[in-house]
Amino acid sequence: MTLLVDSLRLLRARVLFWITLAISALAAVLYLSIGFNPEGFSMLFGAVNVKNEMIRSGSEYAELFYLGIFSKFVVGLWLSWVAVGLALISCAPIFPDFMSEGSIGIPLSKPVSRLTLFFSKYVGALLFVILQVGLFCVIVFIAIRWRVGTWNPSIFWAVPLVTLVFSYIYSVVVLISVWTRSVLAAILAGVVIWFVAWLGQKGEEMLYMFSHPTGVMADVTAEQQQDALADMEKWHKVSVAGMAFMPKTGETMNVMDRLIVVGGKTGFSNSSFLAALFGQKDEDMNLDKAMARNSTFYVIGSSLGFEAVMLGLAALIFCRRDY
C-alpha cells in the first residue's frame, strides 16, 4: 500500500498528469454542452443549433444519439486514443526513473521482494488512467441525467475497459523500459505495437464484412459471388490466426457497446445510431454483426494473455538484474 501511495504521489507531481486531467474535464464539459430542443439538438450550451426531426427533445432517438456520441466519439476517440496516448507518455518514465542509480537502492534494501516492487509500480501506473477516466465518467454520468433524464451507471464500464486497453500497450512499454532503461525506445515500441494491433484489427474486420455481405451485387453471377466469398473467407481466417495473440485494443473498446444500457435495454446498436444520425436504414448496414464477431471472453482473454507474456518477461529481467 505504501508503494502504491508513493506511485500516486509521483504521478500527481508530474505536470502532464494535471494537463491531461484538465483536458479530460474540458472534453467532458463539451459533452455536457450538448442538449435537445423541440426542433433538434444544440451544442456549446445552445450556441449552435441543429434542426433534426428525429433527434430532438422528447424523441426516442435522443437517448440513443446522446449515448452514441459517448460510445463512438468520446470513448472510441478521446478515451481510447488521446487519453491513453497521454497516459503512456506520462507513465513511460516510471520504471527507468525507478531503476536509476540512487533511486532503487533504498526500496531493494527493504524486506519486500523484487516481484512485489515490480507489480506495485505497474499497478501504480494504472491508477493514472483510472483517475482520469473515473473523473470523466462522473461528469458524463451527470450530463446524461441532465440531458436525457435517466441515471445510467453502465457508462462506468468505460473505466475498466480503457484501463485494460492502456495496460495492453503499457506492458510493452514496461518490457522495453526495463530492458533498455530508455524512455524513448519504450514509447516507440508501445506506439508500434499499438498501430500494428489497430491495423490488424481493421483489416480483419473489413475481411469479415466482405466475407459476410448483407446483399448481392448486380451484374455478378452466383458462381462468381461464391468464388469471391470463398477467397475472402480464406484470407479472413489467415487474419484471425495472425491476430490471435495480439492485443485487441479496438475490440476491447467495442465491448462497451455490449454493456451500455440504452432505453432500458443492454446493448448499443451502431446501425440504429447511424440511421438516426444520417437517415440510413438499419438493414443496409452490417456493422453490428462485424462489431460482435468475437466473444468478449476471446477479445479480453487473448489480450490479457499477450499482456501476461510481456509482463512476465519484464518481471524476469527486473528481478534478475544486478543493481
Short mmCIF file of C-alpha atoms in Angstrom, two decimals:
data_model
loop_
_atom_site.label_atom_id
_atom_site.label_comp_id
_atom_site.label_asym_id
_atom_site.label_seq_id
_atom_site.Cartn_x
_atom_site.Cartn_y
_atom_site.Cartn_z
CA MET A 1 0.00 0.00 0.00
CA THR A 2 2.88 2.35 0.77
CA LEU A 3 4.37 1.69 -2.66
CA LEU A 4 1.01 2.38 -4.35
CA VAL A 5 0.57 5.63 -2.46
CA ASP A 6 4.11 6.62 -3.39
CA SER A 7 3.37 5.91 -7.07
CA LEU A 8 0.24 8.03 -6.87
CA ARG A 9 2.21 10.91 -5.37
CA LEU A 10 4.81 10.68 -8.13
CA LEU A 11 2.05 10.81 -10.76
CA ARG A 12 0.44 13.82 -9.10
CA ALA A 13 3.80 15.55 -9.11
CA ARG A 14 4.00 15.33 -12.91
CA VAL A 15 2.72 18.35 -14.79
CA LEU A 16 1.35 16.15 -17.57
CA PHE A 17 -0.99 14.48 -15.06
CA TRP A 18 -2.75 17.77 -14.34
CA ILE A 19 -2.72 18.80 -18.01
CA THR A 20 -4.37 15.52 -19.01
CA LEU A 21 -6.85 15.84 -16.15
CA ALA A 22 -7.79 19.37 -17.26
CA ILE A 23 -8.20 18.29 -20.90
CA SER A 24 -10.38 15.34 -19.83
CA ALA A 25 -12.56 17.66 -17.75
CA LEU A 26 -12.85 20.06 -20.70
CA ALA A 27 -13.87 17.23 -23.05
CA ALA A 28 -16.50 16.11 -20.52
CA VAL A 29 -17.87 19.65 -20.27
CA LEU A 30 -18.11 19.82 -24.08
CA TYR A 31 -20.15 16.64 -23.96
CA LEU A 32 -22.28 18.21 -21.25
CA SER A 33 -22.91 21.20 -23.54
CA ILE A 34 -24.93 19.05 -25.98
CA GLY A 35 -28.66 19.46 -25.38
CA PHE A 36 -32.03 18.95 -27.04
CA ASN A 37 -34.89 21.26 -28.01
CA PRO A 38 -38.24 20.78 -29.81
CA GLU A 39 -36.62 21.41 -33.20
CA GLY A 40 -33.48 19.31 -32.84
CA PHE A 41 -30.33 19.42 -30.74
CA SER A 42 -27.82 22.07 -29.70
CA MET A 43 -24.12 22.23 -28.92
CA LEU A 44 -21.95 24.50 -26.78
CA PHE A 45 -24.85 25.20 -24.40
CA GLY A 46 -27.13 26.47 -27.16
CA ALA A 47 -24.56 28.45 -29.16
CA VAL A 48 -25.02 26.09 -32.13
CA ASN A 49 -28.45 24.67 -33.02
CA VAL A 50 -29.08 21.83 -35.47
CA LYS A 51 -32.57 21.06 -36.76
CA ASN A 52 -33.38 17.36 -36.86
CA GLU A 53 -36.83 15.78 -36.88
CA MET A 54 -35.61 12.52 -35.37
CA ILE A 55 -33.13 13.78 -32.77
CA ARG A 56 -34.97 16.29 -30.58
CA SER A 57 -36.36 16.63 -27.07
CA GLY A 58 -38.97 14.01 -26.30
CA SER A 59 -37.83 11.77 -29.16
CA GLU A 60 -36.97 8.11 -28.59
CA TYR A 61 -33.75 8.73 -30.53
CA ALA A 62 -32.50 11.44 -28.13
CA GLU A 63 -31.01 8.97 -25.63
CA LEU A 64 -29.64 6.79 -28.44
CA PHE A 65 -27.96 9.82 -30.01
CA TYR A 66 -26.52 11.07 -26.71
CA LEU A 67 -25.15 7.67 -25.69
CA GLY A 68 -23.97 7.09 -29.26
CA ILE A 69 -21.81 10.20 -29.07
CA PHE A 70 -20.39 8.91 -25.78
CA SER A 71 -19.71 5.41 -27.12
CA LYS A 72 -18.47 6.22 -30.64
CA PHE A 73 -16.71 9.57 -30.24
CA VAL A 74 -15.94 10.15 -26.56
CA VAL A 75 -14.90 6.59 -25.72
CA GLY A 76 -13.92 5.50 -29.24
CA LEU A 77 -11.72 8.52 -29.99
CA TRP A 78 -10.90 10.57 -26.92
CA LEU A 79 -10.57 7.98 -24.16
CA SER A 80 -9.17 5.09 -26.22
CA TRP A 81 -6.68 7.18 -28.22
CA VAL A 82 -5.82 10.62 -26.85
CA ALA A 83 -6.19 9.85 -23.14
CA VAL A 84 -4.35 6.52 -23.44
CA GLY A 85 -1.59 8.14 -25.50
CA LEU A 86 -1.06 10.90 -22.93
CA ALA A 87 -1.06 8.29 -20.16
CA LEU A 88 1.63 6.26 -21.95
CA ILE A 89 3.84 9.33 -22.32
CA SER A 90 3.36 10.25 -18.68
CA CYS A 91 3.89 6.74 -17.27
CA ALA A 92 6.75 5.62 -19.55
CA PRO A 93 9.50 7.14 -17.31
CA ILE A 94 8.26 5.37 -14.14
CA PHE A 95 10.42 2.24 -14.43
CA PRO A 96 13.55 3.90 -15.92
CA ASP A 97 13.47 6.51 -13.13
CA PHE A 98 12.83 3.84 -10.50
CA MET A 99 15.74 1.70 -11.76
CA SER A 100 18.23 4.55 -11.96
CA GLU A 101 21.24 4.58 -9.64
CA GLY A 102 20.45 6.22 -6.34
CA SER A 103 16.70 5.53 -6.60
CA ILE A 104 16.34 1.77 -6.47
CA GLY A 105 18.85 1.12 -3.68
CA ILE A 106 16.52 2.12 -0.84
CA PRO A 107 13.49 0.03 -1.97
CA LEU A 108 15.74 -3.01 -2.53
CA SER A 109 17.10 -2.70 1.00
CA LYS A 110 13.61 -3.17 2.43
CA PRO A 111 12.12 -6.61 3.26
CA VAL A 112 9.99 -6.57 0.11
CA SER A 113 10.51 -8.94 -2.81
CA ARG A 114 11.54 -7.56 -6.17
CA LEU A 115 8.43 -9.04 -7.74
CA THR A 116 6.25 -7.08 -5.30
CA LEU A 117 8.16 -3.90 -6.13
CA PHE A 118 7.70 -4.53 -9.84
CA PHE A 119 3.94 -5.10 -9.75
CA SER A 120 3.37 -2.30 -7.25
CA LYS A 121 4.94 0.14 -9.71
CA TYR A 122 2.93 -1.35 -12.54
CA VAL A 123 -0.40 -1.10 -10.70
CA GLY A 124 0.53 2.42 -9.59
CA ALA A 125 0.77 3.44 -13.24
CA LEU A 126 -2.73 2.04 -13.89
CA LEU A 127 -4.02 4.47 -11.25
CA PHE A 128 -3.22 7.28 -13.69
CA VAL A 129 -5.81 6.02 -16.15
CA ILE A 130 -8.35 5.03 -13.50
CA LEU A 131 -8.35 8.54 -12.01
CA GLN A 132 -8.53 10.26 -15.41
CA VAL A 133 -11.34 8.13 -16.82
CA GLY A 134 -13.16 7.97 -13.49
CA LEU A 135 -13.46 11.77 -13.26
CA PHE A 136 -14.55 11.90 -16.90
CA CYS A 137 -17.29 9.33 -16.38
CA VAL A 138 -18.64 11.12 -13.29
CA ILE A 139 -19.22 14.27 -15.36
CA VAL A 140 -20.76 12.23 -18.18
CA PHE A 141 -23.00 10.43 -15.65
CA ILE A 142 -24.36 13.80 -14.50
CA ALA A 143 -24.66 15.03 -18.11
CA ILE A 144 -26.83 12.05 -19.12
CA ARG A 145 -29.14 12.66 -16.15
CA TRP A 146 -29.44 16.34 -17.03
CA ARG A 147 -29.91 15.98 -20.79
CA VAL A 148 -31.80 12.69 -21.08
CA GLY A 149 -33.36 12.37 -17.64
CA THR A 150 -32.02 8.93 -16.70
CA TRP A 151 -29.31 7.67 -14.38
CA ASN A 152 -27.11 5.35 -16.41
CA PRO A 153 -24.36 3.69 -14.31
CA SER A 154 -23.46 1.41 -17.25
CA ILE A 155 -21.26 4.19 -18.66
CA PHE A 156 -18.77 3.45 -15.85
CA TRP A 157 -17.79 0.28 -17.76
CA ALA A 158 -15.55 2.71 -19.65
CA VAL A 159 -13.21 2.85 -16.62
CA PRO A 160 -12.09 -0.83 -16.62
CA LEU A 161 -12.19 -1.09 -20.43
CA VAL A 162 -9.98 1.96 -21.05
CA THR A 163 -7.67 0.78 -18.26
CA LEU A 164 -7.42 -2.62 -19.97
CA VAL A 165 -6.52 -1.00 -23.31
CA PHE A 166 -3.85 1.07 -21.59
CA SER A 167 -2.47 -1.98 -19.78
CA TYR A 168 -2.07 -3.95 -23.04
CA ILE A 169 0.20 -1.28 -24.53
CA TYR A 170 1.84 -0.28 -21.27
CA SER A 171 3.03 -3.86 -20.75
CA VAL A 172 5.14 -3.45 -23.90
CA VAL A 173 6.40 -0.09 -22.67
CA VAL A 174 7.37 -1.67 -19.34
CA LEU A 175 9.23 -4.54 -21.02
CA ILE A 176 11.31 -2.24 -23.23
CA SER A 177 11.92 0.30 -20.46
CA VAL A 178 13.13 -2.42 -18.05
CA TRP A 179 15.28 -3.96 -20.76
CA THR A 180 16.84 -0.79 -22.18
CA ARG A 181 16.11 1.84 -19.49
CA SER A 182 15.27 4.14 -22.41
CA VAL A 183 12.03 6.11 -22.19
CA LEU A 184 12.08 6.98 -25.89
CA ALA A 185 12.62 3.39 -27.01
CA ALA A 186 9.82 2.21 -24.72
CA ILE A 187 7.33 4.78 -26.08
CA LEU A 188 8.25 4.00 -29.70
CA ALA A 189 7.83 0.25 -29.11
CA GLY A 190 4.44 0.82 -27.49
CA VAL A 191 3.26 3.02 -30.36
CA VAL A 192 4.42 0.49 -32.96
CA ILE A 193 2.59 -2.42 -31.26
CA TRP A 194 -0.49 -0.21 -30.82
CA PHE A 195 -0.53 0.73 -34.50
CA VAL A 196 0.09 -2.84 -35.70
CA ALA A 197 -2.71 -4.14 -33.45
CA TRP A 198 -5.13 -1.46 -34.70
CA LEU A 199 -4.20 -2.05 -38.35
CA GLY A 200 -4.54 -5.82 -37.97
CA GLN A 201 -7.93 -5.49 -36.31
CA LYS A 202 -9.25 -3.14 -39.02
CA GLY A 203 -8.00 -5.47 -41.74
CA GLU A 204 -9.63 -8.48 -40.11
CA GLU A 205 -12.86 -6.52 -39.62
CA MET A 206 -13.00 -5.48 -43.27
CA LEU A 207 -12.32 -9.04 -44.44
CA TYR A 208 -15.11 -10.26 -42.18
CA MET A 209 -17.58 -7.75 -43.63
CA PHE A 210 -16.56 -8.65 -47.20
CA SER A 211 -16.92 -12.37 -46.50
CA HIS A 212 -20.31 -11.88 -44.81
CA PRO A 213 -22.15 -9.48 -47.15
CA THR A 214 -25.72 -8.37 -46.47
CA GLY A 215 -26.77 -8.44 -50.12
CA VAL A 216 -25.67 -9.40 -53.62
CA MET A 217 -24.12 -7.13 -56.20
CA ALA A 218 -25.77 -6.57 -59.51
CA ASP A 219 -24.17 -7.94 -62.69
CA VAL A 220 -22.30 -10.63 -60.74
CA THR A 221 -23.23 -14.28 -61.19
CA ALA A 222 -23.90 -16.57 -58.25
CA GLU A 223 -20.82 -18.65 -59.11
CA GLN A 224 -18.57 -15.58 -59.16
CA GLN A 225 -20.03 -14.45 -55.83
CA GLN A 226 -19.36 -17.86 -54.31
CA ASP A 227 -15.74 -17.86 -55.50
CA ALA A 228 -15.16 -14.33 -54.22
CA LEU A 229 -16.67 -15.16 -50.83
CA ALA A 230 -14.54 -18.29 -50.57
CA ASP A 231 -11.37 -16.26 -51.18
CA MET A 232 -12.42 -13.62 -48.67
CA GLU A 233 -13.24 -16.29 -46.10
CA LYS A 234 -9.78 -17.84 -46.59
CA TRP A 235 -7.99 -14.53 -46.09
CA HIS A 236 -10.21 -13.75 -43.12
CA LYS A 237 -9.12 -16.99 -41.42
CA VAL A 238 -5.48 -16.05 -42.06
CA SER A 239 -6.02 -12.62 -40.48
CA VAL A 240 -7.79 -14.16 -37.48
CA ALA A 241 -4.83 -16.50 -36.91
CA GLY A 242 -2.40 -13.59 -37.20
CA MET A 243 -4.34 -11.51 -34.67
CA ALA A 244 -4.90 -14.35 -32.19
CA PHE A 245 -2.02 -13.38 -29.91
CA MET A 246 -2.06 -9.62 -30.49
CA PRO A 247 -3.67 -7.11 -28.08
CA LYS A 248 -7.16 -6.22 -29.30
CA THR A 249 -7.38 -2.58 -28.30
CA GLY A 250 -10.20 -1.56 -30.62
CA GLU A 251 -12.29 -4.66 -29.98
CA THR A 252 -11.91 -4.20 -26.23
CA MET A 253 -13.42 -0.73 -26.56
CA ASN A 254 -16.19 -2.18 -28.76
CA VAL A 255 -17.20 -4.30 -25.76
CA MET A 256 -18.64 -1.06 -24.39
CA ASP A 257 -21.44 -1.35 -26.94
CA ARG A 258 -22.46 -4.72 -25.46
CA LEU A 259 -22.54 -3.43 -21.88
CA ILE A 260 -24.06 0.05 -22.13
CA VAL A 261 -27.78 0.38 -21.39
CA VAL A 262 -29.91 2.30 -23.93
CA GLY A 263 -33.65 2.75 -23.46
CA GLY A 264 -33.70 0.24 -20.61
CA LYS A 265 -32.08 -2.47 -22.75
CA THR A 266 -28.47 -3.64 -22.55
CA GLY A 267 -26.63 -3.26 -25.84
CA PHE A 268 -25.95 -0.40 -28.23
CA SER A 269 -26.87 -0.65 -31.91
CA ASN A 270 -24.40 1.08 -34.23
CA SER A 271 -26.83 0.67 -37.11
CA SER A 272 -29.64 2.41 -35.23
CA PHE A 273 -27.32 5.22 -34.21
CA LEU A 274 -26.11 5.81 -37.76
CA ALA A 275 -29.69 5.52 -39.01
CA ALA A 276 -30.76 8.29 -36.64
CA LEU A 277 -27.71 10.39 -37.47
CA PHE A 278 -27.70 10.05 -41.27
CA GLY A 279 -31.17 8.74 -42.04
CA GLN A 280 -29.95 5.39 -43.39
CA LYS A 281 -31.86 2.15 -42.98
CA ASP A 282 -30.74 -0.35 -40.38
CA GLU A 283 -30.93 -3.29 -42.76
CA ASP A 284 -28.43 -1.66 -45.11
CA MET A 285 -25.65 -1.98 -42.55
CA ASN A 286 -23.61 -4.98 -41.46
CA LEU A 287 -21.74 -3.07 -38.78
CA ASP A 288 -23.33 -4.54 -35.65
CA LYS A 289 -22.57 -8.09 -36.75
CA ALA A 290 -18.95 -7.20 -37.50
CA MET A 291 -18.51 -5.48 -34.12
CA ALA A 292 -19.77 -8.57 -32.28
CA ARG A 293 -17.92 -11.14 -34.41
CA ASN A 294 -15.70 -12.21 -31.49
CA SER A 295 -16.82 -13.03 -27.95
CA THR A 296 -15.92 -10.78 -25.02
CA PHE A 297 -14.03 -13.68 -23.42
CA TYR A 298 -11.87 -14.16 -26.52
CA VAL A 299 -11.20 -10.43 -27.01
CA ILE A 300 -10.16 -9.69 -23.43
CA GLY A 301 -8.73 -13.13 -22.64
CA SER A 302 -6.34 -13.25 -25.61
CA SER A 303 -5.27 -9.65 -24.98
CA LEU A 304 -4.57 -10.38 -21.32
CA GLY A 305 -2.56 -13.40 -22.45
CA PHE A 306 -0.37 -11.08 -24.54
CA GLU A 307 -0.04 -8.72 -21.58
CA ALA A 308 0.90 -11.60 -19.24
CA VAL A 309 3.73 -12.64 -21.56
CA MET A 310 5.07 -9.06 -21.78
CA LEU A 311 4.88 -8.54 -18.02
CA GLY A 312 6.38 -11.95 -17.32
CA LEU A 313 9.44 -11.16 -19.43
CA ALA A 314 9.73 -7.69 -17.89
CA ALA A 315 9.45 -9.06 -14.35
CA LEU A 316 12.09 -11.71 -15.09
CA ILE A 317 14.54 -9.06 -16.34
CA PHE A 318 13.75 -6.78 -13.40
CA CYS A 319 14.20 -9.48 -10.76
CA ARG A 320 17.42 -10.96 -12.18
CA ARG A 321 19.24 -7.71 -12.98
CA ASP A 322 22.18 -6.61 -10.83
CA TYR A 323 21.73 -3.12 -9.41
#
